[in-house]
mmCIF file of C-alpha atoms in Angstrom:
data_model
loop_
_atom_site.group_PDB
_atom_site.id
_atom_site.type_symbol
_atom_site.label_atom_id
_atom_site.label_comp_id
_atom_site.label_asym_id
_atom_site.label_seq_id
_atom_site.Cartn_x
_atom_site.Cartn_y
_atom_site.Cartn_z
ATOM 1 C CA UNK A 217 30.182 26.838 -89.078
ATOM 2 C CA UNK A 218 28.534 25.037 -86.159
ATOM 3 C CA UNK A 219 30.024 25.593 -82.722
ATOM 4 C CA UNK A 220 30.890 23.091 -80.040
ATOM 5 C CA UNK A 221 27.823 21.108 -79.034
ATOM 6 C CA UNK A 222 27.435 19.455 -75.659
ATOM 7 C CA UNK A 223 24.608 17.128 -74.727
ATOM 8 C CA UNK A 224 22.653 16.967 -72.600
ATOM 9 C CA UNK A 225 22.505 20.517 -71.212
ATOM 10 C CA UNK A 226 21.167 19.430 -67.837
ATOM 11 C CA UNK A 227 21.269 16.154 -65.988
ATOM 12 C CA UNK A 228 20.183 14.944 -62.575
ATOM 13 C CA UNK A 229 21.595 11.700 -61.231
ATOM 14 C CA UNK A 230 21.639 9.951 -57.883
ATOM 15 C CA UNK A 231 24.705 8.979 -55.907
ATOM 16 C CA UNK A 232 26.328 5.774 -57.081
ATOM 17 C CA UNK A 233 25.034 6.030 -60.635
ATOM 18 C CA UNK A 234 27.219 6.621 -63.643
ATOM 19 C CA UNK A 235 26.847 9.281 -66.323
ATOM 20 C CA UNK A 236 28.072 9.851 -69.869
ATOM 21 C CA UNK A 237 28.385 13.319 -71.370
ATOM 22 C CA UNK A 238 28.903 14.047 -75.048
ATOM 23 C CA UNK A 239 30.798 16.728 -76.934
ATOM 24 C CA UNK A 240 30.829 17.364 -80.671
ATOM 25 C CA UNK A 241 33.714 19.666 -81.619
ATOM 26 C CA UNK A 242 33.860 22.211 -84.396
ATOM 27 C CA UNK A 243 34.321 20.498 -87.730
ATOM 28 C CA UNK A 244 38.008 19.995 -88.431
ATOM 29 C CA UNK A 245 39.092 20.358 -84.802
ATOM 30 C CA UNK A 246 40.903 17.286 -83.549
ATOM 31 C CA UNK A 247 41.615 18.352 -79.981
ATOM 32 C CA UNK A 248 38.868 18.089 -77.380
ATOM 33 C CA UNK A 249 39.409 19.043 -73.748
ATOM 34 C CA UNK A 250 37.104 18.578 -70.784
ATOM 35 C CA UNK A 251 36.843 20.800 -67.723
ATOM 36 C CA UNK A 252 34.930 20.722 -64.464
ATOM 37 C CA UNK A 253 33.706 24.049 -63.126
ATOM 38 C CA UNK A 254 32.475 24.515 -59.560
ATOM 39 C CA UNK A 255 31.963 27.707 -57.531
ATOM 40 C CA UNK A 256 34.551 26.666 -54.962
ATOM 41 C CA UNK A 257 37.317 25.357 -57.209
ATOM 42 C CA UNK A 258 36.769 27.297 -60.400
ATOM 43 C CA UNK A 259 37.685 25.725 -63.719
ATOM 44 C CA UNK A 260 39.695 22.535 -63.455
ATOM 45 C CA UNK A 261 41.206 20.570 -66.316
ATOM 46 C CA UNK A 262 40.052 16.949 -66.618
ATOM 47 C CA UNK A 263 41.704 15.614 -69.763
ATOM 48 C CA UNK A 264 42.409 16.291 -73.414
ATOM 49 C CA UNK A 265 41.982 14.000 -76.377
ATOM 50 C CA UNK A 266 43.677 14.375 -79.719
ATOM 51 C CA UNK A 267 43.174 11.977 -82.615
ATOM 52 C CA UNK A 268 41.460 9.420 -80.372
ATOM 53 C CA UNK A 269 44.307 9.407 -77.834
ATOM 54 C CA UNK A 270 44.356 10.933 -74.379
ATOM 55 C CA UNK A 271 47.138 13.485 -74.595
ATOM 56 C CA UNK A 272 46.903 15.172 -71.211
ATOM 57 C CA UNK A 273 45.243 14.355 -67.932
ATOM 58 C CA UNK A 274 44.385 16.467 -64.915
ATOM 59 C CA UNK A 275 44.375 15.464 -61.287
ATOM 60 C CA UNK A 276 41.044 13.669 -61.034
ATOM 61 C CA UNK A 277 40.287 10.168 -59.722
ATOM 62 C CA UNK A 278 39.930 7.191 -62.024
ATOM 63 C CA UNK A 279 36.137 7.453 -61.811
ATOM 64 C CA UNK A 280 36.488 10.138 -64.457
ATOM 65 C CA UNK A 281 37.286 8.782 -67.895
ATOM 66 C CA UNK A 282 36.828 9.744 -71.485
ATOM 67 C CA UNK A 283 37.278 8.716 -75.044
ATOM 68 C CA UNK A 284 37.336 10.188 -78.510
ATOM 69 C CA UNK A 285 35.939 8.712 -81.673
ATOM 70 C CA UNK A 286 37.330 8.801 -85.187
ATOM 71 C CA UNK A 287 35.050 11.739 -86.047
ATOM 72 C CA UNK A 288 36.586 13.663 -83.105
ATOM 73 C CA UNK A 289 33.412 13.523 -81.054
ATOM 74 C CA UNK A 290 34.238 12.872 -77.424
ATOM 75 C CA UNK A 291 32.486 11.434 -74.429
ATOM 76 C CA UNK A 292 33.342 11.611 -70.774
ATOM 77 C CA UNK A 293 32.100 9.160 -68.202
ATOM 78 C CA UNK A 294 31.862 9.489 -64.457
ATOM 79 C CA UNK A 295 31.206 6.311 -62.510
ATOM 80 C CA UNK A 296 29.983 5.881 -58.932
ATOM 81 C CA UNK A 297 28.777 9.464 -58.742
ATOM 82 C CA UNK A 298 29.334 11.478 -55.576
ATOM 83 C CA UNK A 299 27.550 14.623 -54.417
ATOM 84 C CA UNK A 300 30.767 16.560 -55.009
ATOM 85 C CA UNK A 301 30.658 15.702 -58.699
ATOM 86 C CA UNK A 302 27.822 18.199 -59.134
ATOM 87 C CA UNK A 303 29.282 20.799 -61.472
ATOM 88 C CA UNK A 304 29.206 22.378 -64.887
ATOM 89 C CA UNK A 305 31.208 20.222 -67.282
ATOM 90 C CA UNK A 306 32.650 22.158 -70.184
ATOM 91 C CA UNK A 307 34.129 20.863 -73.385
ATOM 92 C CA UNK A 308 36.474 22.833 -75.621
ATOM 93 C CA UNK A 309 37.669 22.073 -79.119
ATOM 94 C CA UNK A 310 40.771 23.382 -80.781
ATOM 95 C CA UNK A 311 42.694 23.082 -84.004
ATOM 96 C CA UNK A 312 46.455 23.493 -84.237
ATOM 97 C CA UNK A 313 46.227 27.152 -85.122
ATOM 98 C CA UNK A 314 43.237 28.506 -83.207
ATOM 99 C CA UNK A 315 42.233 29.359 -79.701
ATOM 100 C CA UNK A 316 39.906 27.039 -77.783
ATOM 101 C CA UNK A 317 36.183 27.197 -78.461
ATOM 102 C CA UNK A 318 33.842 26.161 -75.688
ATOM 103 C CA UNK A 319 30.455 24.529 -75.623
ATOM 104 C CA UNK A 320 27.631 25.707 -73.370
ATOM 105 C CA UNK A 321 28.367 22.949 -70.905
ATOM 106 C CA UNK A 322 26.414 20.187 -69.223
ATOM 107 C CA UNK A 323 25.169 20.972 -65.750
ATOM 108 C CA UNK A 324 25.230 17.798 -63.690
ATOM 109 C CA UNK A 325 23.428 17.639 -60.376
ATOM 110 C CA UNK A 326 23.993 14.635 -58.145
ATOM 111 C CA UNK A 327 21.365 14.077 -55.457
ATOM 112 C CA UNK B 51 51.917 24.233 -58.624
ATOM 113 C CA UNK B 52 49.304 25.340 -61.129
ATOM 114 C CA UNK B 53 50.392 26.427 -64.605
ATOM 115 C CA UNK B 54 48.111 29.457 -64.572
ATOM 116 C CA UNK B 55 46.991 31.231 -61.413
ATOM 117 C CA UNK B 56 44.429 33.920 -60.778
ATOM 118 C CA UNK B 57 42.459 34.985 -57.746
ATOM 119 C CA UNK B 58 38.895 33.705 -57.572
ATOM 120 C CA UNK B 59 37.008 36.898 -56.712
ATOM 121 C CA UNK B 60 37.070 40.637 -57.449
ATOM 122 C CA UNK B 61 34.466 43.231 -56.508
ATOM 123 C CA UNK B 62 34.369 46.798 -57.832
ATOM 124 C CA UNK B 63 31.913 49.682 -57.970
ATOM 125 C CA UNK B 64 30.226 50.692 -61.211
ATOM 126 C CA UNK B 65 32.315 53.273 -63.047
ATOM 127 C CA UNK B 66 35.592 52.192 -61.457
ATOM 128 C CA UNK B 67 38.334 50.332 -63.305
ATOM 129 C CA UNK B 68 38.722 46.593 -62.772
ATOM 130 C CA UNK B 69 42.097 44.890 -62.953
ATOM 131 C CA UNK B 70 42.196 41.119 -63.141
ATOM 132 C CA UNK B 71 45.617 39.570 -62.697
ATOM 133 C CA UNK B 72 47.097 36.293 -63.855
ATOM 134 C CA UNK B 73 50.472 34.611 -63.472
ATOM 135 C CA UNK B 74 51.762 31.710 -65.521
ATOM 136 C CA UNK B 75 54.755 29.420 -65.514
ATOM 137 C CA UNK B 76 55.479 28.510 -69.144
ATOM 138 C CA UNK B 77 57.819 31.159 -70.529
ATOM 139 C CA UNK B 78 57.494 29.731 -74.042
ATOM 140 C CA UNK B 79 53.816 30.715 -74.297
ATOM 141 C CA UNK B 80 53.283 32.585 -77.536
ATOM 142 C CA UNK B 81 49.615 33.493 -77.203
ATOM 143 C CA UNK B 82 47.885 34.634 -74.028
ATOM 144 C CA UNK B 83 44.125 34.929 -73.839
ATOM 145 C CA UNK B 84 41.312 36.340 -71.778
ATOM 146 C CA UNK B 85 37.976 34.560 -71.875
ATOM 147 C CA UNK B 86 34.674 35.730 -70.419
ATOM 148 C CA UNK B 87 31.899 33.531 -69.078
ATOM 149 C CA UNK B 88 28.493 35.064 -68.519
ATOM 150 C CA UNK B 89 25.948 33.304 -66.298
ATOM 151 C CA UNK B 90 24.633 30.092 -67.815
ATOM 152 C CA UNK B 91 26.992 30.231 -70.788
ATOM 153 C CA UNK B 92 30.255 28.702 -71.911
ATOM 154 C CA UNK B 93 33.516 30.614 -72.167
ATOM 155 C CA UNK B 94 33.953 33.086 -75.006
ATOM 156 C CA UNK B 95 37.181 34.641 -76.188
ATOM 157 C CA UNK B 96 37.354 38.281 -75.102
ATOM 158 C CA UNK B 97 40.791 39.313 -76.308
ATOM 159 C CA UNK B 98 44.294 37.963 -76.740
ATOM 160 C CA UNK B 99 47.868 39.204 -76.943
ATOM 161 C CA UNK B 100 50.955 37.879 -78.669
ATOM 162 C CA UNK B 101 53.960 37.279 -76.454
ATOM 163 C CA UNK B 102 56.033 39.839 -78.373
ATOM 164 C CA UNK B 103 53.642 42.610 -77.294
ATOM 165 C CA UNK B 104 53.585 44.511 -74.001
ATOM 166 C CA UNK B 105 50.144 45.978 -74.300
ATOM 167 C CA UNK B 106 47.003 45.686 -76.329
ATOM 168 C CA UNK B 107 44.038 48.047 -76.100
ATOM 169 C CA UNK B 108 40.570 47.370 -77.405
ATOM 170 C CA UNK B 109 37.956 49.985 -76.425
ATOM 171 C CA UNK B 110 37.482 49.637 -72.638
ATOM 172 C CA UNK B 111 39.848 46.668 -72.405
ATOM 173 C CA UNK B 112 43.602 46.912 -71.878
ATOM 174 C CA UNK B 113 45.799 43.831 -71.700
ATOM 175 C CA UNK B 114 49.250 44.201 -70.163
ATOM 176 C CA UNK B 115 51.929 41.544 -70.423
ATOM 177 C CA UNK B 116 55.092 41.414 -68.344
ATOM 178 C CA UNK B 117 57.050 38.523 -69.796
ATOM 179 C CA UNK B 118 59.885 38.829 -67.306
ATOM 180 C CA UNK B 119 57.518 38.324 -64.378
ATOM 181 C CA UNK B 120 55.153 36.046 -66.373
ATOM 182 C CA UNK B 121 52.283 38.293 -65.412
ATOM 183 C CA UNK B 122 49.226 39.098 -67.499
ATOM 184 C CA UNK B 123 46.499 41.543 -66.573
ATOM 185 C CA UNK B 124 43.169 42.653 -67.957
ATOM 186 C CA UNK B 125 41.972 46.151 -67.182
ATOM 187 C CA UNK B 126 38.337 47.079 -67.792
ATOM 188 C CA UNK B 127 37.780 50.823 -67.762
ATOM 189 C CA UNK B 128 34.477 52.327 -66.586
ATOM 190 C CA UNK B 129 33.227 48.943 -65.387
ATOM 191 C CA UNK B 130 29.499 48.396 -65.887
ATOM 192 C CA UNK B 131 27.109 45.978 -64.188
ATOM 193 C CA UNK B 132 26.969 44.106 -67.475
ATOM 194 C CA UNK B 133 30.668 43.310 -67.063
ATOM 195 C CA UNK B 134 29.838 41.065 -64.117
ATOM 196 C CA UNK B 135 31.055 37.635 -65.197
ATOM 197 C CA UNK B 136 33.870 35.159 -64.672
ATOM 198 C CA UNK B 137 37.096 36.026 -66.484
ATOM 199 C CA UNK B 138 39.616 33.348 -67.403
ATOM 200 C CA UNK B 139 43.252 33.767 -68.248
ATOM 201 C CA UNK B 140 44.666 31.168 -70.656
ATOM 202 C CA UNK B 141 48.071 30.535 -72.168
ATOM 203 C CA UNK B 142 49.231 28.171 -74.841
ATOM 204 C CA UNK B 143 52.087 25.834 -74.031
ATOM 205 C CA UNK B 144 55.001 25.143 -76.346
ATOM 206 C CA UNK B 145 53.190 22.049 -77.594
ATOM 207 C CA UNK B 146 50.126 24.141 -78.448
ATOM 208 C CA UNK B 147 48.112 22.888 -75.464
ATOM 209 C CA UNK B 148 46.104 25.549 -73.698
ATOM 210 C CA UNK B 149 46.085 25.979 -69.947
ATOM 211 C CA UNK B 150 43.394 27.942 -68.168
ATOM 212 C CA UNK B 151 43.309 29.643 -64.814
ATOM 213 C CA UNK B 152 40.482 28.798 -62.446
ATOM 214 C CA UNK B 153 38.657 32.024 -63.295
ATOM 215 C CA UNK B 154 38.071 35.335 -61.478
ATOM 216 C CA UNK B 155 34.472 36.165 -60.629
ATOM 217 C CA UNK B 156 34.015 39.914 -61.150
ATOM 218 C CA UNK B 157 31.110 41.465 -59.279
ATOM 219 C CA UNK B 158 30.174 45.029 -60.170
ATOM 220 C CA UNK B 159 28.185 46.863 -57.527
ATOM 221 C CA UNK B 160 25.921 49.783 -58.536
#
């Protein structure tokens, strides 16, 4: 059974640009959550999607958005990038009866 | 306040025991988890405990749960340098959502 796949693994963008990150969950998992991890703030919840609907949302500005497709794959988008958006972005997938499984993450560097 | 809280840093000497603490707010949580993140990797499930248990032991790991105080801890006996990592506490909510703490960075000094 394939694990959670995040692409790309590494990304460098300049301030003001926008970026789209992708997450393919474990087959059969309908819940996909996104997290931002930084050394200073630790792991912070961005949002969760379930069956193509945003079910929960963390305390992040509107520049951070996401969506989920009918095959449960999810994307998150960050517009008007700021230096402080540099972080490891982690995706986790979950079924109703299992714990969360994480991808390796996408490391975004904003210069 | 946050649903799940844990301190960000812990430093111990090799051979000592490490205790990582976590507090949570949702008393209906039925499963409580500890995840480990090694450098450059995603989070991996380390161990978990059901809410009807007080303690779970797995080799060098001991999980203690105090439901009254909503306090969860992870004890690592005979801590090794290879245990250096970030440890995350997580609880499931009554609607099956999972909430994670920010993570505790454990540094093991030789």
